[in-house]
CSV table of C-alpha atoms and ligand atoms in Angstrom, one decimal:
chain,number,residue,atom,x,y,z
A,1,MET,CA,-93.8,-1.3,-14.0
A,2,ASP,CA,-92.6,-5.5,-14.1
A,3,ILE,CA,-92.8,-6.8,-17.4
A,4,ARG,CA,-91.9,-10.7,-17.0
A,5,ILE,CA,-91.9,-11.5,-21.4
A,6,ASP,CA,-88.2,-11.3,-23.1
A,7,THR,CA,-88.7,-11.9,-26.5
A,8,HIS,CA,-84.5,-11.1,-27.3
A,9,VAL,CA,-81.8,-13.9,-26.1
A,10,HIS,CA,-79.1,-15.7,-28.1
A,11,THR,CA,-77.1,-19.1,-27.0
A,12,ILE,CA,-74.3,-20.1,-27.3
A,13,ALA,CA,-75.1,-20.7,-30.7
A,14,SER,CA,-74.8,-17.3,-31.8
A,15,GLY,CA,-70.7,-17.6,-31.5
A,16,HIS,CA,-70.2,-14.9,-29.7
A,17,ALA,CA,-73.3,-15.1,-26.5
A,18,TYR,CA,-72.4,-17.1,-23.6
A,19,SER,CA,-75.3,-19.8,-22.6
A,20,VAL,CA,-77.2,-22.4,-22.9
A,21,LEU,CA,-81.0,-23.3,-22.9
A,22,SER,CA,-81.3,-25.0,-19.6
A,23,ASP,CA,-79.3,-21.9,-18.3
A,24,TYR,CA,-82.2,-19.8,-19.6
A,25,VAL,CA,-85.0,-21.8,-18.2
A,26,ARG,CA,-83.0,-21.9,-14.4
A,27,VAL,CA,-82.6,-17.8,-14.5
A,28,ALA,CA,-86.5,-17.5,-15.6
A,29,VAL,CA,-87.8,-19.5,-13.4
A,30,GLU,CA,-85.7,-17.9,-10.7
A,31,LYS,CA,-86.8,-14.3,-12.0
A,32,GLY,CA,-90.0,-15.1,-12.4
A,33,ILE,CA,-90.0,-14.5,-16.5
A,34,GLU,CA,-92.9,-16.8,-17.7
A,35,MET,CA,-92.3,-16.4,-21.6
A,36,PHE,CA,-88.4,-15.7,-23.6
A,37,ALA,CA,-87.6,-16.2,-27.4
A,38,LEU,CA,-84.8,-17.7,-28.4
A,39,THR,CA,-83.0,-15.4,-31.1
A,40,ASP,CA,-79.6,-17.3,-31.9
A,41,HIS,CA,-78.3,-15.2,-35.0
A,42,GLY,CA,-79.1,-15.6,-38.6
A,43,PRO,CA,-76.1,-16.7,-40.9
A,44,ALA,CA,-74.8,-13.5,-41.9
A,45,MET,CA,-73.4,-13.0,-38.9
A,46,PRO,CA,-70.4,-14.8,-38.3
A,47,GLY,CA,-70.5,-16.9,-35.7
A,48,SER,CA,-74.1,-17.8,-36.2
A,49,PRO,CA,-75.6,-21.6,-36.2
A,50,HIS,CA,-76.2,-23.4,-39.7
A,51,LEU,CA,-80.4,-22.4,-40.8
A,52,TYR,CA,-81.0,-26.7,-39.5
A,53,HIS,CA,-79.6,-24.7,-35.8
A,54,LEU,CA,-83.0,-22.7,-36.1
A,55,ALA,CA,-85.5,-25.1,-38.7
A,56,ASN,CA,-84.5,-27.3,-35.4
A,57,GLN,CA,-85.4,-25.5,-32.7
A,58,VAL,CA,-89.3,-27.7,-32.6
A,59,VAL,CA,-87.5,-30.0,-30.4
A,60,ILE,CA,-87.8,-27.3,-28.2
A,61,PRO,CA,-90.9,-28.5,-26.1
A,62,GLU,CA,-93.5,-24.9,-25.5
A,63,VAL,CA,-93.1,-25.2,-22.2
A,64,MET,CA,-89.8,-25.7,-19.5
A,65,ASP,CA,-90.1,-25.8,-16.0
A,66,GLY,CA,-93.3,-23.5,-16.6
A,67,VAL,CA,-91.6,-21.2,-18.6
A,68,GLU,CA,-93.2,-20.5,-22.3
A,69,ILE,CA,-90.2,-20.7,-24.9
A,70,LEU,CA,-90.7,-19.0,-28.7
A,71,LYS,CA,-88.5,-20.3,-31.3
A,72,GLY,CA,-87.0,-17.9,-33.1
A,73,VAL,CA,-84.5,-15.8,-34.7
A,74,GLU,CA,-82.7,-12.8,-35.2
A,75,ALA,CA,-82.5,-12.2,-38.8
A,76,ASN,CA,-80.2,-10.0,-41.2
A,77,ILE,CA,-81.2,-7.4,-42.9
A,78,ILE,CA,-78.2,-7.5,-45.4
A,79,ASP,CA,-79.4,-4.9,-48.2
A,80,TYR,CA,-81.1,-1.4,-48.9
A,81,ASP,CA,-83.7,-3.4,-49.8
A,82,GLY,CA,-84.8,-4.5,-46.7
A,83,GLU,CA,-83.6,-8.7,-47.2
A,84,ILE,CA,-83.3,-11.0,-45.0
A,85,ASP,CA,-80.3,-13.5,-44.3
A,86,ILE,CA,-83.6,-16.0,-43.7
A,87,PRO,CA,-84.8,-18.2,-46.3
A,88,ASN,CA,-89.2,-18.7,-46.8
A,89,TYR,CA,-89.4,-22.4,-45.7
A,90,ILE,CA,-87.2,-21.6,-42.4
A,91,LEU,CA,-88.9,-18.1,-41.7
A,92,LYS,CA,-92.5,-20.5,-41.8
A,93,SER,CA,-91.4,-23.0,-38.5
A,94,LEU,CA,-90.5,-20.3,-36.3
A,95,ASP,CA,-92.9,-18.5,-33.7
A,96,ILE,CA,-91.4,-15.2,-33.9
A,97,VAL,CA,-88.8,-12.9,-36.0
A,98,LEU,CA,-86.8,-10.4,-35.6
A,99,ALA,CA,-84.6,-8.3,-38.2
A,100,SER,CA,-82.7,-6.1,-37.4
A,101,LEU,CA,-79.1,-4.0,-39.2
A,102,HIS,CA,-75.3,-5.0,-37.6
A,103,PRO,CA,-71.8,-4.4,-38.4
A,104,PRO,CA,-70.9,-7.0,-40.2
A,105,CYS,CA,-73.8,-8.1,-41.9
A,106,LEU,CA,-74.5,-4.3,-44.1
A,107,GLU,CA,-72.8,-0.9,-43.3
A,108,ALA,CA,-75.2,2.1,-42.3
A,109,GLY,CA,-75.6,4.1,-45.4
A,110,THR,CA,-77.0,7.6,-45.2
A,111,VAL,CA,-80.4,8.3,-43.5
A,112,GLU,CA,-82.1,7.2,-46.5
A,113,GLU,CA,-80.6,4.1,-46.9
A,114,ASN,CA,-80.6,3.3,-43.5
A,115,THR,CA,-84.3,4.0,-43.8
A,116,SER,CA,-85.6,1.4,-46.2
A,117,ALA,CA,-83.9,-1.0,-44.8
A,118,LEU,CA,-85.8,-1.2,-42.3
A,119,THR,CA,-89.2,-0.1,-43.6
A,120,ASN,CA,-88.8,-2.8,-47.1
A,121,ALA,CA,-87.9,-5.2,-44.1
A,122,ILE,CA,-90.7,-4.2,-42.5
A,123,ARG,CA,-93.2,-4.2,-45.6
A,124,SER,CA,-92.3,-7.2,-46.2
A,125,GLY,CA,-94.0,-9.3,-44.9
A,126,LYS,CA,-91.7,-11.4,-43.0
A,127,ILE,CA,-90.4,-10.3,-39.4
A,128,ASP,CA,-92.3,-9.2,-36.8
A,129,ILE,CA,-90.1,-7.2,-34.7
A,130,ILE,CA,-87.2,-4.7,-35.9
A,131,GLY,CA,-84.6,-5.3,-32.8
A,132,HIS,CA,-82.3,-2.3,-31.6
A,133,PRO,CA,-83.9,-0.2,-34.0
A,134,GLY,CA,-82.4,3.2,-32.0
A,135,ASN,CA,-78.9,2.2,-32.8
A,136,PRO,CA,-77.3,5.4,-33.1
A,137,ALA,CA,-74.0,3.5,-35.7
A,138,PHE,CA,-78.1,3.3,-37.9
A,139,GLU,CA,-79.8,6.5,-38.3
A,140,ILE,CA,-82.8,6.8,-39.6
A,141,ASP,CA,-85.5,8.5,-40.3
A,142,ILE,CA,-87.3,7.3,-37.3
A,143,TYR,CA,-90.9,8.9,-37.6
A,144,GLU,CA,-90.9,6.7,-41.0
A,145,VAL,CA,-89.7,3.7,-39.4
A,146,VAL,CA,-92.4,4.3,-36.8
A,147,ARG,CA,-95.0,5.5,-38.9
A,148,CYS,CA,-94.8,2.0,-41.7
A,149,ALA,CA,-94.4,0.0,-38.3
A,150,LYS,CA,-97.6,0.7,-37.6
A,151,GLU,CA,-99.1,0.6,-40.9
A,152,TYR,CA,-96.9,-3.1,-41.8
A,153,ASN,CA,-98.7,-4.1,-38.2
A,154,VAL,CA,-95.0,-4.3,-37.0
A,155,ALA,CA,-93.2,-4.1,-33.1
A,156,LEU,CA,-90.0,-1.4,-32.7
A,157,GLU,CA,-87.6,-3.3,-29.8
A,158,ILE,CA,-86.6,-1.4,-27.6
A,159,ASN,CA,-83.4,-2.9,-26.7
A,160,SER,CA,-82.0,-2.6,-22.3
A,161,GLY,CA,-79.1,-5.4,-24.4
A,162,SER,CA,-77.7,-1.8,-26.0
A,163,PHE,CA,-77.4,-0.1,-22.2
A,164,ARG,CA,-74.9,-2.9,-21.1
A,165,GLY,CA,-72.5,-3.1,-24.6
A,166,SER,CA,-71.6,-1.9,-27.8
A,167,ARG,CA,-75.1,0.8,-28.6
A,168,VAL,CA,-74.7,2.3,-24.9
A,169,THR,CA,-75.0,5.8,-26.9
A,170,SER,CA,-78.3,4.5,-27.6
A,171,TRP,CA,-80.6,6.3,-25.1
A,172,ASP,CA,-81.2,9.1,-26.7
A,173,ASN,CA,-82.2,8.0,-29.9
A,174,CYS,CA,-84.5,4.9,-27.9
A,175,VAL,CA,-86.7,7.5,-26.4
A,176,ASP,CA,-87.5,9.0,-29.5
A,177,ILE,CA,-89.1,6.0,-30.8
A,178,ALA,CA,-90.5,5.5,-27.7
A,179,ARG,CA,-92.0,9.2,-28.1
A,180,ALA,CA,-92.5,8.7,-31.9
A,181,CYS,CA,-94.7,5.4,-31.4
A,182,LYS,CA,-96.9,7.0,-28.8
A,183,GLU,CA,-98.0,9.7,-30.8
A,184,ILE,CA,-98.9,7.3,-33.8
A,185,GLY,CA,-100.1,3.7,-31.8
A,186,THR,CA,-96.9,1.2,-33.5
A,187,PHE,CA,-96.4,-1.8,-30.6
A,188,VAL,CA,-93.1,-2.3,-28.9
A,189,THR,CA,-91.6,-4.9,-27.0
A,190,THR,CA,-89.0,-5.3,-25.0
A,191,GLY,CA,-86.0,-7.2,-25.6
A,192,SER,CA,-82.5,-7.8,-23.2
A,193,ASP,CA,-80.6,-8.8,-25.9
A,194,SER,CA,-79.1,-11.4,-23.7
A,195,HIS,CA,-75.5,-13.3,-24.1
A,196,LEU,CA,-75.2,-13.9,-21.4
A,197,HIS,CA,-78.1,-15.9,-19.3
A,198,CYS,CA,-78.1,-13.7,-16.5
A,199,HIS,CA,-79.3,-10.0,-18.2
A,200,LEU,CA,-82.2,-12.8,-18.8
A,201,GLY,CA,-84.9,-9.5,-18.4
A,202,GLU,CA,-83.4,-6.9,-16.9
A,203,PHE,CA,-85.3,-4.2,-18.5
A,204,GLY,CA,-84.4,-1.7,-15.7
A,205,LYS,CA,-82.9,1.3,-18.6
A,206,ILE,CA,-86.1,0.4,-20.6
A,207,TYR,CA,-88.7,1.6,-18.0
A,208,LYS,CA,-87.0,4.3,-17.8
A,209,ILE,CA,-87.4,5.1,-21.1
A,210,PHE,CA,-90.9,4.6,-20.4
A,211,GLU,CA,-91.4,6.6,-17.5
A,212,GLU,CA,-89.5,9.3,-19.1
A,213,VAL,CA,-92.8,9.3,-21.8
A,214,ASP,CA,-95.2,8.4,-19.9
A,215,PHE,CA,-96.0,5.3,-22.7
A,216,PRO,CA,-99.3,3.3,-22.3
A,217,LEU,CA,-98.6,-0.1,-21.4
A,218,GLU,CA,-100.7,-0.9,-23.4
A,219,LEU,CA,-98.6,0.0,-27.3
A,220,VAL,CA,-96.2,-2.8,-25.2
A,221,VAL,CA,-96.9,-6.0,-26.2
A,222,THR,CA,-94.8,-8.4,-24.4
A,223,GLU,CA,-97.4,-7.0,-21.4
A,224,SER,CA,-99.1,-9.9,-21.5
A,225,LYS,CA,-97.8,-13.5,-23.3
A,226,GLU,CA,-101.5,-13.2,-23.7
A,227,LYS,CA,-100.8,-9.5,-25.6
A,228,LEU,CA,-98.1,-11.1,-27.3
A,229,LYS,CA,-99.4,-14.6,-29.0
A,230,GLU,CA,-102.7,-12.7,-29.9
A,231,PHE,CA,-100.0,-10.3,-31.6
A,232,LEU,CA,-97.8,-13.3,-33.9
A,233,SER,CA,-100.8,-15.1,-34.4
A,234,SER,CA,-102.1,-11.7,-36.3
A,235,ARG,CA,-99.1,-11.4,-37.6
A,236,ARG,CA,-99.3,-14.6,-39.7
B,1,ZN,ZN1,-78.6,-7.1,-32.8
B,2,ZN,ZN1,-79.4,-9.7,-30.4
């Protein structure tokens, strides 16, 4: 398996990441990554950029050194009603919107509360992808989230960054999510969650998960640029 699209990347603007856009473009060229999404954190995360940083991504070319760049955000889900920390006028200017649960922005609740946070965010129509839903710090009803994502045409991310740092115990949940997505027909994306450019497109663990559940490639929206663009435009 060889996926060349990464929908989850942080730059130095996120406050706890260590690379700039040109670092990512350089390493993308080196590794043959065809497209990646800039998804710096939304404002509820300590150290995150001002909203103007997100909006002003319009100045970034769509293609740099042959690598296509999507302008996006990793929004924070800030309550169990699935509210996110990005206003609509900013969302409209972005190509791709991830939303995730992060401990400083929302404390983990019961399984029911965590599940509601994700399903309500999915139903809001504001987001394209749920970031790292396999995080064991926020246990969820996997089938309920996977079914809801299918119904509202939202993708669930399989996040390889989880196994590098803060969510190393995500493995079983990610396998279960992939299995449920296969069964229900829900789309997934591949995100490195890089906070350093050298991790761009590192998907070894994701391939292992896909192999373990014999995941169908047709449900991987990051399989090709055309497929990802079609998915994103179908949501707009
Ligand atoms: Zn995250
Ligand atoms: Zn992230």
